[in-house]
Structures are given as C-alpha cells and as structure tokens.
Amino acid sequence: MSIIKAKDVTFEYIRRDEEGNVEGITTAVDKVSLDIKQGDFIAILGHNGSGKSTLAKHMNAILYPTEGTLWVDGKDTKDEKELWNIRQSAGMVFQNPDNQIIGQVVEEDVGFGPENMGIPTKEIWERVTESLKAVDMYEYRKHSPNKLSGGQKQRVSIAGVLAMHPKCIILDEPTAMLDPDGRKDVIRAARALNDVEKVTIILITHYMEETIYADRIFVMEEGSVVMEGTPREIFSRVEELKKRRLDVPQVTLLAHELKKRGMDLPDGILTKEELIEALGL
Ligand code: ADP
Ligand code: MG
C-alpha cells in the first residue's frame, strides 16, 4: 500500500514584482515520480537547492504541485477537504528545533497536536506518555523545553508529531543543527518508530551515515530524482556519487579504494563490521 505517491510532480516558485508581473520562475521540483510504501524507511539525499524541502512540503500539503499529482495515503493533496486528514497522516519535523516547540512544559507541548484534533483529555495523556517513551524523553516530561539540548528538543518535536498518530513522519534535516550525540539519538528514535511502530519515515539528510539503514535512498539533483536504490545499491556507485560531489560513508570509500588496489572485496560495504568480515579478520 502506498503512503506517498507522486506522479510527474513539478513545482515552480514564481517571483513577482510589486505590480504582480512575473520576474522569474524557479523549477524546484521537476517531474518527480515516486512511490513510497507504508512502513518504509526512506532517505533523501542531495545538495542544497536540489529541491528536497520543496518535495517534502508536498508530502503534508504545505505545497501542492504546479503540475502532476501527489497522493498521501491515497488522498490527492489538491483536494482541500482532505487537508486535515493529510496533515494527520503525514507529520513533519523541521531543521530548527527552537522553532517547533511552543509549550512551556515538555508534556504540554507534545499534547498540543492531539488537543487540536479534539482528542479526549484522557487519551491525550496516554498519547503523550507513549510518544515521549517512544523517543526516550519520558523522564523529561515535566521539564521546560528551553533547557533541553538540541537533540532532546528534536525528539520532543518528533513526539509531538507522533502523538497525532501519523502513518508517516517526514524529517527535513532534523539533525543538521545537532552535535554528534544529539544526531545519533534522533536517528535512533526515528529508526525505533519505524521498527516498532511501523511508522513510515522519510529522512532528508546530508549525513550519509544516517542513510545506511534506510530501505531505499533517493538522490535529488536540480529538482529531479537522479538515483534510487537500496543503500547498498546506491553506495556501490562510488564513482557516480563522487562525480555528483556527494559524500560516501567513510568505510564504503575505504573499501572501494582497497578494491581498486586489487583487494577482493564486494561493492557497497556500509559498516565497519561488514568490512572486517569481508577482509576475513
Ligand atoms: P533543498 O531543500 O534541497 O536545499 P529547496 O527545496 O529548499 O532545496 O530549494 C529548491 C530550489 O527552490 C532552490 O533553487 C531554491 O532557491 C528555490 N526556493 C526554495 N524556496 C523558495 C521560495 N520560498 N521562494 C523561491 N524560491 C525558493
Ligand atoms: Mg532543504
């Protein structure tokens, strides 16, 4: 079952002058078609300006296509009467944790979403508890969000989305402003939601290491999806990634260099453990 399906989606930002005349058009997303299944863990990679955020904003109907169609859980995002359902099915977490938290106390913040949905109070508290536990932030439920680290704030943001019981969570560079520990905790939380709760995860990131556990990776360039495959397939194409000026996980690169120098190693080694095993150590 598809949770997100795009058919020939194009999006143009149109700049106008004061009189309303068109000054310029940026085609941020250019004929993208993709099909994401319920329960998938998807990573989207690509340079700044390649259209990742614009595409992501289509996935919970913040934007809708200039041309083409995008469906969330079978609902066309252009259908205004489905807007509420779509936003409930697909929640979004953004880069800056400070812009996303509004409550004075962590548990209150996480309760806002379900409260706005008109969920009965008793169930709101159940959802807040389960969501905070799922991201390992339950012990901070009485804390002020201001005092948390960036990684902790992001996990509270994720809990806030989770409390709305979405089928899909889109994370747009959630770790970009975090330190390495914060990054690890956020990714661990996202993976756990996917594994345990079967929430579809769409993770936009610059960090290659965060993508190796994905079911599938999409690489974007100039508004188009230019590579698609499992992490092993994508990271087997080291030369192509280098040509696109994209990073490769360090261990993958090392294995690739050793192989070029004549060692008998498989393509697309993704972890230290795999390399050690392939070396027969
Ligand atoms: P990414 O998230 O991969 O960095 P974006 O989706 O933010 O890419 O941007 C894609 C293209 O659209 C870029 O050329 C960017 O300058 C342009 N763009 C993004 N947001 C806007 C906007 N609000 N108005 C006009 N152009 C925009
Ligand atoms: Mg972006």
mmCIF file of C-alpha atoms and ligand atoms in Angstrom:
data_model
loop_
_atom_site.group_PDB
_atom_site.id
_atom_site.type_symbol
_atom_site.label_atom_id
_atom_site.label_comp_id
_atom_site.label_asym_id
_atom_site.label_seq_id
_atom_site.Cartn_x
_atom_site.Cartn_y
_atom_site.Cartn_z
ATOM 1 C CA MET A 1 0.000 0.000 0.000
ATOM 2 C CA SER A 2 1.389 3.411 -0.985
ATOM 3 C CA ILE A 3 1.580 6.062 1.662
ATOM 4 C CA ILE A 4 3.151 8.703 -0.618
ATOM 5 C CA LYS A 5 2.815 8.549 -4.353
ATOM 6 C CA ALA A 6 3.971 11.243 -6.743
ATOM 7 C CA LYS A 7 3.266 11.280 -10.446
ATOM 8 C CA ASP A 8 5.195 13.751 -12.595
ATOM 9 C CA VAL A 9 5.220 16.326 -9.822
ATOM 10 C CA THR A 10 6.596 19.695 -10.854
ATOM 11 C CA PHE A 11 6.704 22.723 -8.595
ATOM 12 C CA GLU A 12 7.586 26.238 -9.641
ATOM 13 C CA TYR A 13 8.293 29.130 -7.310
ATOM 14 C CA ILE A 14 7.152 32.257 -9.085
ATOM 15 C CA ARG A 15 8.695 35.600 -8.155
ATOM 16 C CA ARG A 16 6.678 38.711 -8.894
ATOM 17 C CA ASP A 17 7.499 42.408 -8.709
ATOM 18 C CA GLU A 18 5.286 44.968 -6.925
ATOM 19 C CA GLU A 19 2.910 45.212 -9.861
ATOM 20 C CA GLY A 20 2.486 41.456 -9.873
ATOM 21 C CA ASN A 21 4.456 40.865 -13.043
ATOM 22 C CA VAL A 22 6.405 37.622 -13.147
ATOM 23 C CA GLU A 23 10.089 38.332 -12.560
ATOM 24 C CA GLY A 24 11.369 34.818 -12.557
ATOM 25 C CA ILE A 25 10.449 31.191 -12.172
ATOM 26 C CA THR A 26 12.410 28.547 -10.291
ATOM 27 C CA THR A 27 11.509 24.971 -11.074
ATOM 28 C CA ALA A 28 12.323 23.494 -7.679
ATOM 29 C CA VAL A 29 10.834 20.060 -8.349
ATOM 30 C CA ASP A 30 10.926 18.749 -11.887
ATOM 31 C CA LYS A 31 8.687 15.832 -12.919
ATOM 32 C CA VAL A 32 9.281 13.653 -9.890
ATOM 33 C CA SER A 33 7.507 10.311 -9.722
ATOM 34 C CA LEU A 34 7.915 8.048 -6.738
ATOM 35 C CA ASP A 35 6.035 5.527 -4.705
ATOM 36 C CA ILE A 36 6.681 5.074 -1.006
ATOM 37 C CA LYS A 37 5.087 2.113 0.748
ATOM 38 C CA GLN A 38 3.554 2.215 4.196
ATOM 39 C CA GLY A 39 6.221 1.197 6.706
ATOM 40 C CA ASP A 40 9.224 2.096 4.543
ATOM 41 C CA PHE A 41 12.255 3.964 5.841
ATOM 42 C CA ILE A 42 13.281 6.335 3.055
ATOM 43 C CA ALA A 43 16.264 8.655 2.934
ATOM 44 C CA ILE A 44 16.527 11.610 0.565
ATOM 45 C CA LEU A 45 19.966 12.960 -0.254
ATOM 46 C CA GLY A 46 21.062 15.880 -2.365
ATOM 47 C CA HIS A 47 22.908 19.172 -2.350
ATOM 48 C CA ASN A 48 21.453 22.429 -1.095
ATOM 49 C CA GLY A 49 18.900 23.715 -3.546
ATOM 50 C CA SER A 50 18.214 20.321 -5.138
ATOM 51 C CA GLY A 51 14.526 20.500 -4.210
ATOM 52 C CA LYS A 52 14.379 18.201 -1.172
ATOM 53 C CA SER A 53 12.493 20.572 1.124
ATOM 54 C CA THR A 54 10.113 21.624 -1.616
ATOM 55 C CA LEU A 55 9.291 17.986 -2.318
ATOM 56 C CA ALA A 56 8.961 17.281 1.419
ATOM 57 C CA LYS A 57 6.478 20.130 1.798
ATOM 58 C CA HIS A 58 4.292 18.423 -0.787
ATOM 59 C CA MET A 59 4.127 15.371 1.429
ATOM 60 C CA ASN A 60 1.968 17.058 4.010
ATOM 61 C CA ALA A 61 0.260 19.520 1.713
ATOM 62 C CA ILE A 62 2.139 22.654 2.735
ATOM 63 C CA LEU A 63 2.698 22.974 -1.010
ATOM 64 C CA TYR A 64 0.889 21.283 -3.851
ATOM 65 C CA PRO A 65 2.119 20.586 -7.364
ATOM 66 C CA THR A 66 2.152 23.158 -10.134
ATOM 67 C CA GLU A 67 1.817 20.148 -12.413
ATOM 68 C CA GLY A 68 1.317 16.479 -11.691
ATOM 69 C CA THR A 69 -0.297 14.840 -8.673
ATOM 70 C CA LEU A 70 0.796 13.809 -5.224
ATOM 71 C CA TRP A 71 -1.238 11.471 -3.060
ATOM 72 C CA VAL A 72 -0.817 10.995 0.675
ATOM 73 C CA ASP A 73 -2.445 7.775 1.841
ATOM 74 C CA GLY A 74 -4.457 7.764 -1.368
ATOM 75 C CA LYS A 75 -5.659 11.353 -0.995
ATOM 76 C CA ASP A 76 -4.837 13.971 -3.629
ATOM 77 C CA THR A 77 -3.148 16.889 -1.833
ATOM 78 C CA LYS A 78 -5.004 19.321 -4.108
ATOM 79 C CA ASP A 79 -8.274 18.193 -2.564
ATOM 80 C CA GLU A 80 -8.886 20.886 0.062
ATOM 81 C CA LYS A 81 -11.386 18.917 2.055
ATOM 82 C CA GLU A 82 -8.716 16.257 2.687
ATOM 83 C CA LEU A 83 -6.188 18.754 4.044
ATOM 84 C CA TRP A 84 -6.905 17.901 7.669
ATOM 85 C CA ASN A 85 -6.688 14.152 7.017
ATOM 86 C CA ILE A 86 -3.462 14.578 5.098
ATOM 87 C CA ARG A 87 -1.807 16.653 7.815
ATOM 88 C CA GLN A 88 -2.844 13.989 10.300
ATOM 89 C CA SER A 89 -1.477 11.144 8.169
ATOM 90 C CA ALA A 90 1.844 12.800 7.448
ATOM 91 C CA GLY A 91 3.568 14.928 10.069
ATOM 92 C CA MET A 92 6.663 16.984 9.536
ATOM 93 C CA VAL A 93 9.734 17.741 11.649
ATOM 94 C CA PHE A 94 11.963 20.609 10.546
ATOM 95 C CA GLN A 95 15.611 21.510 10.929
ATOM 96 C CA ASN A 96 15.490 24.076 13.703
ATOM 97 C CA PRO A 97 14.286 22.589 16.991
ATOM 98 C CA ASP A 98 13.757 26.027 18.512
ATOM 99 C CA ASN A 99 11.025 26.968 16.031
ATOM 100 C CA GLN A 100 8.947 23.897 16.673
ATOM 101 C CA ILE A 101 8.387 23.826 20.393
ATOM 102 C CA ILE A 102 5.677 26.079 21.783
ATOM 103 C CA GLY A 103 4.758 24.571 25.147
ATOM 104 C CA GLN A 104 6.202 25.721 28.477
ATOM 105 C CA VAL A 105 6.499 22.136 29.660
ATOM 106 C CA VAL A 106 7.538 19.162 27.539
ATOM 107 C CA GLU A 107 4.371 17.088 28.096
ATOM 108 C CA GLU A 108 2.155 20.078 27.351
ATOM 109 C CA ASP A 109 3.997 20.690 24.100
ATOM 110 C CA VAL A 110 3.545 17.099 22.981
ATOM 111 C CA GLY A 111 -0.164 17.295 23.841
ATOM 112 C CA PHE A 112 -0.910 20.266 21.558
ATOM 113 C CA GLY A 113 -1.391 18.235 18.386
ATOM 114 C CA PRO A 114 -3.891 15.736 19.756
ATOM 115 C CA GLU A 115 -5.626 18.528 21.665
ATOM 116 C CA ASN A 116 -6.180 20.441 18.429
ATOM 117 C CA MET A 117 -7.555 17.272 16.932
ATOM 118 C CA GLY A 118 -10.218 17.209 19.624
ATOM 119 C CA ILE A 119 -8.963 14.029 21.245
ATOM 120 C CA PRO A 120 -10.474 13.422 24.729
ATOM 121 C CA THR A 121 -8.208 14.507 27.602
ATOM 122 C CA LYS A 122 -7.599 11.033 28.987
ATOM 123 C CA GLU A 123 -6.443 9.792 25.598
ATOM 124 C CA ILE A 124 -4.247 12.866 25.088
ATOM 125 C CA TRP A 125 -2.317 11.933 28.236
ATOM 126 C CA GLU A 126 -1.986 8.341 27.075
ATOM 127 C CA ARG A 127 -0.642 9.537 23.747
ATOM 128 C CA VAL A 128 1.758 11.988 25.361
ATOM 129 C CA THR A 129 3.125 9.241 27.600
ATOM 130 C CA GLU A 130 3.556 6.687 24.826
ATOM 131 C CA SER A 131 5.077 9.258 22.430
ATOM 132 C CA LEU A 132 7.603 10.544 24.959
ATOM 133 C CA LYS A 133 8.548 6.968 25.847
ATOM 134 C CA ALA A 134 8.972 6.108 22.160
ATOM 135 C CA VAL A 135 11.611 8.822 21.743
ATOM 136 C CA ASP A 136 13.129 8.148 25.156
ATOM 137 C CA MET A 137 12.172 11.544 26.605
ATOM 138 C CA TYR A 138 9.579 10.471 29.176
ATOM 139 C CA GLU A 139 11.780 11.318 32.131
ATOM 140 C CA TYR A 140 11.889 14.932 30.881
ATOM 141 C CA ARG A 141 8.102 15.288 30.682
ATOM 142 C CA LYS A 142 7.941 17.941 33.445
ATOM 143 C CA HIS A 143 10.948 19.896 32.157
ATOM 144 C CA SER A 144 10.970 23.215 30.370
ATOM 145 C CA PRO A 145 11.830 22.671 26.684
ATOM 146 C CA ASN A 146 14.140 25.714 26.753
ATOM 147 C CA LYS A 147 16.609 23.898 28.950
ATOM 148 C CA LEU A 148 16.923 20.832 26.732
ATOM 149 C CA SER A 149 19.758 20.143 24.290
ATOM 150 C CA GLY A 150 19.088 20.417 20.551
ATOM 151 C CA GLY A 151 18.825 16.648 20.183
ATOM 152 C CA GLN A 152 16.390 16.411 23.077
ATOM 153 C CA LYS A 153 14.278 19.216 21.605
ATOM 154 C CA GLN A 154 14.140 17.412 18.269
ATOM 155 C CA ARG A 155 12.992 14.245 19.996
ATOM 156 C CA VAL A 156 10.253 16.244 21.727
ATOM 157 C CA SER A 157 9.249 17.619 18.299
ATOM 158 C CA ILE A 158 9.086 14.071 16.967
ATOM 159 C CA ALA A 159 6.981 13.031 19.973
ATOM 160 C CA GLY A 160 4.639 15.944 19.226
ATOM 161 C CA VAL A 161 4.092 14.649 15.704
ATOM 162 C CA LEU A 162 3.857 11.065 16.904
ATOM 163 C CA ALA A 163 1.102 11.958 19.368
ATOM 164 C CA MET A 164 -1.133 12.684 16.381
ATOM 165 C CA HIS A 165 -0.724 9.014 15.370
ATOM 166 C CA PRO A 166 0.522 9.717 11.858
ATOM 167 C CA LYS A 167 1.219 6.972 9.350
ATOM 168 C CA CYS A 168 4.225 8.857 8.083
ATOM 169 C CA ILE A 169 6.764 11.290 9.520
ATOM 170 C CA ILE A 170 8.853 13.477 7.249
ATOM 171 C CA LEU A 171 12.051 14.747 8.844
ATOM 172 C CA ASP A 172 13.688 17.571 6.906
ATOM 173 C CA GLU A 173 17.332 17.659 8.017
ATOM 174 C CA PRO A 174 16.363 17.100 11.657
ATOM 175 C CA THR A 175 19.983 16.624 12.698
ATOM 176 C CA ALA A 176 21.605 19.495 10.792
ATOM 177 C CA MET A 177 21.911 21.702 13.870
ATOM 178 C CA LEU A 178 22.820 18.985 16.365
ATOM 179 C CA ASP A 179 26.032 17.687 17.867
ATOM 180 C CA PRO A 180 27.064 14.081 17.094
ATOM 181 C CA ASP A 181 25.377 12.636 20.202
ATOM 182 C CA GLY A 182 22.175 14.528 19.520
ATOM 183 C CA ARG A 183 22.246 13.306 15.928
ATOM 184 C CA LYS A 184 22.622 9.689 16.978
ATOM 185 C CA ASP A 185 19.740 9.910 19.454
ATOM 186 C CA VAL A 186 17.395 11.478 16.918
ATOM 187 C CA ILE A 187 18.207 8.873 14.271
ATOM 188 C CA ARG A 188 17.872 6.088 16.822
ATOM 189 C CA ALA A 189 14.424 7.428 17.743
ATOM 190 C CA ALA A 190 13.365 7.605 14.090
ATOM 191 C CA ARG A 191 14.567 4.059 13.442
ATOM 192 C CA ALA A 192 12.750 2.757 16.508
ATOM 193 C CA LEU A 193 9.485 4.348 15.376
ATOM 194 C CA ASN A 194 9.894 2.652 12.040
ATOM 195 C CA ASP A 195 10.847 -0.725 13.505
ATOM 196 C CA VAL A 196 8.459 -0.892 16.406
ATOM 197 C CA GLU A 197 5.524 1.336 15.481
ATOM 198 C CA LYS A 198 5.798 0.735 11.708
ATOM 199 C CA VAL A 199 5.622 4.487 11.059
ATOM 200 C CA THR A 200 6.819 5.372 7.563
ATOM 201 C CA ILE A 201 9.916 7.549 7.884
ATOM 202 C CA ILE A 202 11.158 9.954 5.245
ATOM 203 C CA LEU A 203 14.504 11.320 6.338
ATOM 204 C CA ILE A 204 16.155 14.167 4.479
ATOM 205 C CA THR A 205 19.781 14.475 5.482
ATOM 206 C CA HIS A 206 23.281 15.484 4.479
ATOM 207 C CA TYR A 207 24.845 12.813 6.626
ATOM 208 C CA MET A 208 25.489 9.648 4.617
ATOM 209 C CA GLU A 209 25.912 7.582 7.762
ATOM 210 C CA GLU A 210 22.293 8.275 8.643
ATOM 211 C CA THR A 211 21.028 6.728 5.434
ATOM 212 C CA ILE A 212 22.606 3.285 5.561
ATOM 213 C CA TYR A 213 19.700 1.724 7.440
ATOM 214 C CA ALA A 214 17.088 3.055 5.028
ATOM 215 C CA ASP A 215 15.074 0.643 2.893
ATOM 216 C CA ARG A 216 15.601 2.960 -0.047
ATOM 217 C CA ILE A 217 17.509 6.122 -0.879
ATOM 218 C CA PHE A 218 16.511 8.807 -3.352
ATOM 219 C CA VAL A 219 19.195 11.182 -4.573
ATOM 220 C CA MET A 220 17.950 14.530 -5.851
ATOM 221 C CA GLU A 221 19.686 16.944 -8.178
ATOM 222 C CA GLU A 222 18.201 20.077 -9.712
ATOM 223 C CA GLY A 223 14.669 19.076 -8.790
ATOM 224 C CA SER A 224 14.867 15.542 -10.159
ATOM 225 C CA VAL A 225 15.417 12.154 -8.603
ATOM 226 C CA VAL A 226 18.660 11.063 -10.267
ATOM 227 C CA MET A 227 19.474 7.921 -8.285
ATOM 228 C CA GLU A 228 17.235 5.484 -6.471
ATOM 229 C CA GLY A 229 18.006 2.209 -4.746
ATOM 230 C CA THR A 230 18.855 0.422 -1.549
ATOM 231 C CA PRO A 231 21.778 1.869 0.409
ATOM 232 C CA ARG A 232 23.939 -0.979 -0.849
ATOM 233 C CA GLU A 233 22.982 -0.256 -4.463
ATOM 234 C CA ILE A 234 23.500 3.486 -4.103
ATOM 235 C CA PHE A 235 26.809 3.243 -2.259
ATOM 236 C CA SER A 236 28.140 0.690 -4.727
ATOM 237 C CA ARG A 237 28.157 3.526 -7.250
ATOM 238 C CA VAL A 238 31.068 5.370 -5.618
ATOM 239 C CA GLU A 239 32.404 6.976 -8.794
ATOM 240 C CA GLU A 240 28.982 8.301 -9.753
ATOM 241 C CA LEU A 241 28.454 9.731 -6.259
ATOM 242 C CA LYS A 242 31.856 11.404 -6.425
ATOM 243 C CA LYS A 243 31.009 12.857 -9.833
ATOM 244 C CA ARG A 244 27.858 14.296 -8.289
ATOM 245 C CA ARG A 245 30.058 15.709 -5.499
ATOM 246 C CA LEU A 246 28.217 13.671 -2.891
ATOM 247 C CA ASP A 247 29.884 12.098 0.088
ATOM 248 C CA VAL A 248 30.187 8.383 0.562
ATOM 249 C CA PRO A 249 30.319 6.788 4.030
ATOM 250 C CA GLN A 250 33.968 6.623 5.070
ATOM 251 C CA VAL A 251 34.075 2.863 5.418
ATOM 252 C CA THR A 252 32.459 2.441 1.971
ATOM 253 C CA LEU A 253 35.074 4.725 0.468
ATOM 254 C CA LEU A 254 37.890 2.857 2.188
ATOM 255 C CA ALA A 255 36.594 -0.491 0.906
ATOM 256 C CA HIS A 256 36.261 0.990 -2.580
ATOM 257 C CA GLU A 257 39.886 2.231 -2.527
ATOM 258 C CA LEU A 258 41.166 -1.127 -1.275
ATOM 259 C CA LYS A 259 39.243 -2.869 -4.014
ATOM 260 C CA LYS A 260 40.692 -0.549 -6.646
ATOM 261 C CA ARG A 261 44.123 -1.534 -5.375
ATOM 262 C CA GLY A 262 43.312 -5.157 -6.058
ATOM 263 C CA MET A 263 41.766 -6.485 -2.890
ATOM 264 C CA ASP A 264 38.927 -8.911 -3.356
ATOM 265 C CA LEU A 265 36.032 -7.061 -1.704
ATOM 266 C CA PRO A 266 32.341 -6.758 -2.543
ATOM 267 C CA ASP A 267 30.844 -3.413 -3.630
ATOM 268 C CA GLY A 268 28.765 -1.308 -1.298
ATOM 269 C CA ILE A 269 30.228 -2.143 2.079
ATOM 270 C CA LEU A 270 28.322 0.019 4.548
ATOM 271 C CA THR A 271 29.620 -0.713 8.028
ATOM 272 C CA LYS A 272 32.876 -1.363 9.819
ATOM 273 C CA GLU A 273 31.622 -4.844 10.734
ATOM 274 C CA GLU A 274 30.984 -5.711 7.078
ATOM 275 C CA LEU A 275 34.458 -4.568 6.098
ATOM 276 C CA ILE A 276 36.106 -6.581 8.858
ATOM 277 C CA GLU A 277 34.160 -9.651 7.798
ATOM 278 C CA ALA A 278 34.929 -9.155 4.097
ATOM 279 C CA LEU A 279 38.617 -8.877 4.962
ATOM 280 C CA GLY A 280 38.351 -12.200 6.757
ATOM 281 C CA LEU A 281 39.626 -10.740 10.021
HETATM 282 P P1 ADP B 1 16.866 21.814 -0.699
HETATM 283 O O1 ADP B 1 15.916 21.548 0.417
HETATM 284 O O2 ADP B 1 17.307 20.572 -1.410
HETATM 285 O O3 ADP B 1 18.019 22.642 -0.272
HETATM 286 P P2 ADP B 1 14.810 23.596 -1.725
HETATM 287 O O4 ADP B 1 13.587 22.796 -1.985
HETATM 288 O O5 ADP B 1 14.851 24.409 -0.488
HETATM 289 O O6 ADP B 1 16.085 22.648 -1.826
HETATM 290 O O7 ADP B 1 15.054 24.594 -2.937
HETATM 291 C C1 ADP B 1 14.943 24.196 -4.296
HETATM 292 C C2 ADP B 1 15.046 25.437 -5.179
HETATM 293 O O8 ADP B 1 13.920 26.279 -4.944
HETATM 294 C C3 ADP B 1 16.265 26.299 -4.922
HETATM 295 O O9 ADP B 1 16.695 26.823 -6.152
HETATM 296 C C4 ADP B 1 15.766 27.396 -4.014
HETATM 297 O O10 ADP B 1 16.499 28.562 -4.174
HETATM 298 C C5 ADP B 1 14.343 27.567 -4.511
HETATM 299 N N1 ADP B 1 13.428 28.003 -3.439
HETATM 300 C C6 ADP B 1 13.232 27.366 -2.253
HETATM 301 N N2 ADP B 1 12.312 28.002 -1.511
HETATM 302 C C7 ADP B 1 11.915 29.080 -2.224
HETATM 303 C C8 ADP B 1 10.973 30.136 -2.015
HETATM 304 N N3 ADP B 1 10.242 30.198 -0.895
HETATM 305 N N4 ADP B 1 10.827 31.071 -2.997
HETATM 306 C C9 ADP B 1 11.553 30.993 -4.126
HETATM 307 N N5 ADP B 1 12.452 30.031 -4.401
HETATM 308 C C10 ADP B 1 12.625 29.081 -3.484
HETATM 309 MG MG MG B 2 16.100 21.897 2.470
#
